[in-house]
Coordinates of C-alpha atoms and ligand atoms in Angstrom, one line a residue:
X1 CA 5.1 11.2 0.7
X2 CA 2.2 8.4 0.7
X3 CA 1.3 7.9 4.6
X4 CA 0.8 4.3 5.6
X5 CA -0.1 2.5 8.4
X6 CA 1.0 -1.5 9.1
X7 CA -2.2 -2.9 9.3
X8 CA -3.8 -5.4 12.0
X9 CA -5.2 -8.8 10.8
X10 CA -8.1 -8.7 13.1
X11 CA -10.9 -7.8 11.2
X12 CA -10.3 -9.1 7.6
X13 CA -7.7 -7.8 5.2
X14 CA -10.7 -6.1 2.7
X15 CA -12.6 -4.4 5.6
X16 CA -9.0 -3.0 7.5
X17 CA -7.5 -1.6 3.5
X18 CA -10.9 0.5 3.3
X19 CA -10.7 1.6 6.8
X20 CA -7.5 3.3 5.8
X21 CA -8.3 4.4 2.6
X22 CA -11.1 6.8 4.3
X23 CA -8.7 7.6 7.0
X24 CA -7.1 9.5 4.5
X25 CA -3.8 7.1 4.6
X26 CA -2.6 6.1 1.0
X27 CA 0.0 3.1 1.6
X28 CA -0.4 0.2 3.8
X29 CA 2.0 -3.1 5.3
X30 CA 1.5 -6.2 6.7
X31 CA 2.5 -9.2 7.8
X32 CA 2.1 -12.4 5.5
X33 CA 1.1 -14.4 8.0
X34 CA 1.5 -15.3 11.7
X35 CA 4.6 -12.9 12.4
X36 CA 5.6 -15.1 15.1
X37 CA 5.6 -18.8 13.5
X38 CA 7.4 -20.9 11.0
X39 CA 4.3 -21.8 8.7
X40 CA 3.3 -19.0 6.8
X41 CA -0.1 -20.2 6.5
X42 CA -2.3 -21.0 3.4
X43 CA -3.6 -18.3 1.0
X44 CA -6.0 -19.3 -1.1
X45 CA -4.4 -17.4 -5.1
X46 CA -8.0 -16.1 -6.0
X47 CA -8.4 -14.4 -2.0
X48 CA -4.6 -12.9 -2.8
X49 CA -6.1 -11.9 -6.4
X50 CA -9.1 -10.1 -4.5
X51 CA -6.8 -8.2 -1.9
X52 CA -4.4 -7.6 -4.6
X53 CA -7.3 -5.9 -6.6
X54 CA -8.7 -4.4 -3.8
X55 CA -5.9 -2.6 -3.4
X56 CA -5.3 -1.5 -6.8
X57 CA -8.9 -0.6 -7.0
X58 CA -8.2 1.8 -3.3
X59 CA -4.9 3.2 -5.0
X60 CA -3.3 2.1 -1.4
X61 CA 0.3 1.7 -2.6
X62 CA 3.1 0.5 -2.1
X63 CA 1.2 -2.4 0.1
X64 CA 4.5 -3.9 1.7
X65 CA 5.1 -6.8 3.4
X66 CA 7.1 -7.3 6.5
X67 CA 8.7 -10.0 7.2
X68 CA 8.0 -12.3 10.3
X69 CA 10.1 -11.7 13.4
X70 CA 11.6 -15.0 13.6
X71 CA 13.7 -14.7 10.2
X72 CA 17.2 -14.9 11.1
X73 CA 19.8 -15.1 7.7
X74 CA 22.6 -14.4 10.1
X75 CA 21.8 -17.8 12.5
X76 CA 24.9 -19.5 13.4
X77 CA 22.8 -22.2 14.3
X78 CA 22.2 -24.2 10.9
X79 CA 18.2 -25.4 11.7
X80 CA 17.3 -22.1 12.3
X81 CA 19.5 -20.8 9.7
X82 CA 17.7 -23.0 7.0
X83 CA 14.4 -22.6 8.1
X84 CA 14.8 -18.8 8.5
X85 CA 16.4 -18.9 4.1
X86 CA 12.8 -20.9 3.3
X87 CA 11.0 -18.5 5.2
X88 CA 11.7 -15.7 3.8
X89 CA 11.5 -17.6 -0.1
X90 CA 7.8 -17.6 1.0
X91 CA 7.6 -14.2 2.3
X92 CA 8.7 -13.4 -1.5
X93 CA 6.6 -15.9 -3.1
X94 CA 4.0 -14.1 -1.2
X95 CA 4.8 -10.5 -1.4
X96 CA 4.5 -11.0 -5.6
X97 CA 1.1 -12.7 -5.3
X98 CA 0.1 -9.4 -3.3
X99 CA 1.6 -7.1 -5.9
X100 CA 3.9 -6.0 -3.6
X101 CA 7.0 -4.5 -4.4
X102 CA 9.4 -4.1 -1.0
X103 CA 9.8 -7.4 1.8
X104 CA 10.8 -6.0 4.9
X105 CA 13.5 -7.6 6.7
X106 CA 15.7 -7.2 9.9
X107 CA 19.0 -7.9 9.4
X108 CA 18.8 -10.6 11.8
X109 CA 21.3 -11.1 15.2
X110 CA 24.8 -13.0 15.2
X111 CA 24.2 -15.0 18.2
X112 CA 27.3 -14.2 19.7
X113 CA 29.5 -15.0 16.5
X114 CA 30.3 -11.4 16.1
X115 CA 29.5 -8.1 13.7
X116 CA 31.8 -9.3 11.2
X117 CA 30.5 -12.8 10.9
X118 CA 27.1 -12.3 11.2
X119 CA 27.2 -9.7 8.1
X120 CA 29.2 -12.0 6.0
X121 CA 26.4 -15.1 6.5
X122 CA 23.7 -12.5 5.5
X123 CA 25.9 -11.6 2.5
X124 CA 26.1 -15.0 1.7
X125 CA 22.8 -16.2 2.8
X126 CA 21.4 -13.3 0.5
X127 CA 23.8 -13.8 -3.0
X128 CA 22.1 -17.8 -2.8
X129 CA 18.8 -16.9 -2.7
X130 CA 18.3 -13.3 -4.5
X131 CA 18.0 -15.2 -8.0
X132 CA 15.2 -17.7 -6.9
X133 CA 13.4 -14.3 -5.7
X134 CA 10.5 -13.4 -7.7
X135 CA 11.2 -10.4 -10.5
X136 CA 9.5 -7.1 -8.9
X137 CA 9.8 -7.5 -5.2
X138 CA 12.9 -5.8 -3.6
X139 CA 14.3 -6.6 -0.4
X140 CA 14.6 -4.0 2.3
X141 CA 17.2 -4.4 4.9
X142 CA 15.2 -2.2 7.7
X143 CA 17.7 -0.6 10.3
X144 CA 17.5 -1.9 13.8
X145 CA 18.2 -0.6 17.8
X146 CA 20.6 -2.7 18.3
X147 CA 19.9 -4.9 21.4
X148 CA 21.7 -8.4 21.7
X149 CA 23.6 -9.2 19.4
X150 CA 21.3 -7.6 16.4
X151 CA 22.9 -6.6 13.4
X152 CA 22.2 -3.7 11.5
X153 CA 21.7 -0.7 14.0
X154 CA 24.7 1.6 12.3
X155 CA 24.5 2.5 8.7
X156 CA 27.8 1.3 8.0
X157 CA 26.4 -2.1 8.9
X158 CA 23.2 -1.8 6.6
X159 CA 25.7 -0.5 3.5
X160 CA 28.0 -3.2 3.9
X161 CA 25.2 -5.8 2.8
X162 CA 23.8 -3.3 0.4
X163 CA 27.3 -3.0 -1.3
X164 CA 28.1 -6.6 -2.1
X165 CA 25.2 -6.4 -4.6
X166 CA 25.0 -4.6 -7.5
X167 CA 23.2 -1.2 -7.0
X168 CA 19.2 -1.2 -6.8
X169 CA 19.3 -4.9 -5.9
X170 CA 18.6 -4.2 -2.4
X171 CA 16.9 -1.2 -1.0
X172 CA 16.7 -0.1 3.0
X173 CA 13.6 0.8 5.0
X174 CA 14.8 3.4 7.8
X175 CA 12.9 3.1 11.0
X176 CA 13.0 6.8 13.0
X177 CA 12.7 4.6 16.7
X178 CA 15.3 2.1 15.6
X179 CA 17.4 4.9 14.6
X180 CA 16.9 6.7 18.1
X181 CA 17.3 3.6 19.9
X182 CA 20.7 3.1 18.0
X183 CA 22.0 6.4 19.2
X184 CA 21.0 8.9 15.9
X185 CA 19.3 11.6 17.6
X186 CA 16.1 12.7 15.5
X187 CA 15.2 14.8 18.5
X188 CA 16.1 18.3 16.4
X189 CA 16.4 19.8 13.4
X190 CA 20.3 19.6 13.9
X191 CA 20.1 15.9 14.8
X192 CA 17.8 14.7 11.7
X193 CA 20.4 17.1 9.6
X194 CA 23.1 15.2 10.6
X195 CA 21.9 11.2 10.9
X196 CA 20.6 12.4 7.3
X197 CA 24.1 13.4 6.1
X198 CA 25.5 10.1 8.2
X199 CA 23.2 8.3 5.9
X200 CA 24.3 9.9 3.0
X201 CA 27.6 9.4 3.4
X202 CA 27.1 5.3 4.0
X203 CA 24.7 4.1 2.2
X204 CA 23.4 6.9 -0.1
X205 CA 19.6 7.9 0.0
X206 CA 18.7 6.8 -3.2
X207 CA 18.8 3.3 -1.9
X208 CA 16.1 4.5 0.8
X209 CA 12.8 2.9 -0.1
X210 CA 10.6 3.0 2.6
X211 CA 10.4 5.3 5.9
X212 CA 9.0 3.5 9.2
X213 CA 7.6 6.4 11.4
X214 CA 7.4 5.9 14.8
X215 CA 8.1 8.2 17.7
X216 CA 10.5 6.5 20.9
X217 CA 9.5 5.3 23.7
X218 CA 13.0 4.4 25.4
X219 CA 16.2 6.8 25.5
X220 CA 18.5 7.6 22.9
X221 CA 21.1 4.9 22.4
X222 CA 19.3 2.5 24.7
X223 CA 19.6 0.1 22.3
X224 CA 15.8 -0.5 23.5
X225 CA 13.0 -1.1 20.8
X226 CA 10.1 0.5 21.8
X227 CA 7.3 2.7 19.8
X228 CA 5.8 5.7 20.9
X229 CA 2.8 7.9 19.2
X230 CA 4.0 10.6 17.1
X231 CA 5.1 13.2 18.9
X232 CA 4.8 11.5 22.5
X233 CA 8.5 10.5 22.5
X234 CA 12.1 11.4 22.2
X235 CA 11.5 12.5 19.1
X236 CA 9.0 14.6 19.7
X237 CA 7.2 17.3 17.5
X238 CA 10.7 19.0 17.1
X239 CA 12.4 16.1 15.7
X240 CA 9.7 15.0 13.0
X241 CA 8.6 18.3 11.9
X242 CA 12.3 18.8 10.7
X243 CA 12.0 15.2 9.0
X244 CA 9.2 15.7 7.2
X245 CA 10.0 18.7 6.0
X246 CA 13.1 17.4 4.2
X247 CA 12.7 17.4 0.3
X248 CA 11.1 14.0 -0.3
X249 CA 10.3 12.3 -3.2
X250 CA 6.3 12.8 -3.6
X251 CA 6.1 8.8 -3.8
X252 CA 8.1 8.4 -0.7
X253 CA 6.1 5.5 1.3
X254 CA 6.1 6.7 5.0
X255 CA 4.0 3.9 7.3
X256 CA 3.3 4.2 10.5
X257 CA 4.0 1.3 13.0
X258 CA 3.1 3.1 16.1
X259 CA 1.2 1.3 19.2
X260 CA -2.6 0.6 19.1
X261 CA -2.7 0.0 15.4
X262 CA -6.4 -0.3 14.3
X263 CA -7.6 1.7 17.1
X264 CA -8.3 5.7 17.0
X265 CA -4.7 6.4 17.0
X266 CA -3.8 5.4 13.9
X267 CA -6.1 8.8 12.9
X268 CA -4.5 10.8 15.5
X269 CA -1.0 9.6 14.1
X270 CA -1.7 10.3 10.4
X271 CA -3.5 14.2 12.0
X272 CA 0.0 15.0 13.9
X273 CA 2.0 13.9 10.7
X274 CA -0.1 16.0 8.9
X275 CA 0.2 18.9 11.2
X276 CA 3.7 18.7 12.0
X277 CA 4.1 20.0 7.9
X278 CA 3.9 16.0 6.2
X279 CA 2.3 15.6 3.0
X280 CA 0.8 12.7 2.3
Ligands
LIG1 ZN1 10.4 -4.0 11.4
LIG2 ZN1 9.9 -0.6 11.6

């Protein structure tokens, strides 16, 4: 596995990448911009060029971008809808400048229009747009807890999208507290075991590009969104040693989103992964 950790803007973009890289942590996301407005904010190309090299030159990779909060490709309302598409055509825009290969997404929430129609506007939002998308970034649909009316908290949700594209087009980033909060229990070896089968059996884990680590805060199947420390929640020791000592691809990112990012946890975090049996 490479071990990441989604990285805080305070600070500057060069001096937070080489704070990880001594850490010990080999991968690294972020947000493109202000994660909770519309503009995405100027970049200056030869700054993108620098942090691009900068990372190349670190080895810290993938560097992946997560999407801002307010992306919503399953709107039934059409302003938001619209803005949401052209927000997330930057996102991509942005993500190739960086180098970066996977865009995070949420599947976004139906507003009250239902499962079914929700998934079919982010089909269809996602078929118009794919073939603007710049060649070499993939889109990851990123599971979620499920509160609202959010889409995307079972698997058979996630493969539904995933299927109405030819195979590799999409990939999915799985998210151990959304996953919790959704009702898979990651609490035991038995439980990863069999969310791991469930996920086999839907979507298929070679379309799994990206694992979110974070331990849960809130109860299983509270449909509640909230990270804990590794090892601090329902998840527990228990539940991620089994995880991470499933047979992973070597270059499986893993990125930690867990609370007080660019304090002293995000050592402690990467220290517990390691301990718990991770290899990154
Ligand atoms: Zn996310
Ligand atoms: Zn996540």
């Amino acid at each position: 596995m490479r071990f990441g950790v989604h990285m805080a803007q305070k600070g500057g973009f060069a001096a937070n990448l080489r704070r990880l890289k001594e850490m010990g942590f080999r991968s690294a996301q972020i947000f493109p911009g202000n994660p909770t407005a519309w503009k995405m904010g100027a970049a200056h190309p030869r700054e993108l060029e620098r942090r691009r090299a900068l990372a190349e030159e670190l080895e810290i990779r993938p560097l992946v971008i997560h999407c801002p909060y307010l992306i919503n490709l399953a709107s039934p309302n059409p302003d938001f809808h619209e803005r949401s598409r052209e927000l997330l055509r930057q996102t991509m825009e942005r993500a190739a400048l960086y180098g970066s290969p996977y865009v995070v997404l949420h599947t976004g929430n139906h507003g009250g229009a239902g499962i079914e129609a929700g998934l079919e506007l982010l089909v269809e939002t996602i078929a118009g747009e794919l073939p603007r998308w710049p060649a070499g970034v993939k889109l990851l649909l990123e599971n979620t807890a499920g509160s609202g009316t959010a889409l995307g908290s079972r698997f058979e949700e996630l493969a539904r999208v995933l299927k109405a594209f030819p195979p590799g087009a999409l990939g999915v980033c799985f998210d151990t507290a959304h996953a919790w909060g959704a009702g898979y229990d990651l609490g035991s070896a038995r439980g990863v075991e069999q969310t791991l089968e469930q996920f086999e059996k839907h979507i298929g884990l070679e379309h799994l590009c990206l694992l979110h680590l974070n331990d849960a805060k809130a109860g299983l199947g509270s449909r509640v969104d909230r990270h804990e420390h590794i090892g601090c929640g329902g998840i527990g020791r228990e539940g991620f040693r089994a995880l991470l000592n499933q047979d992973w691809p070597e270059d499986m990112p893993a990125i930690l989103e867990t609370p007080e990012m660019g304090g002293p946890w995000d050592r402690r975090n990467l220290e517990m992964l390691v301990e718990l049996g991770g290899v990154g």
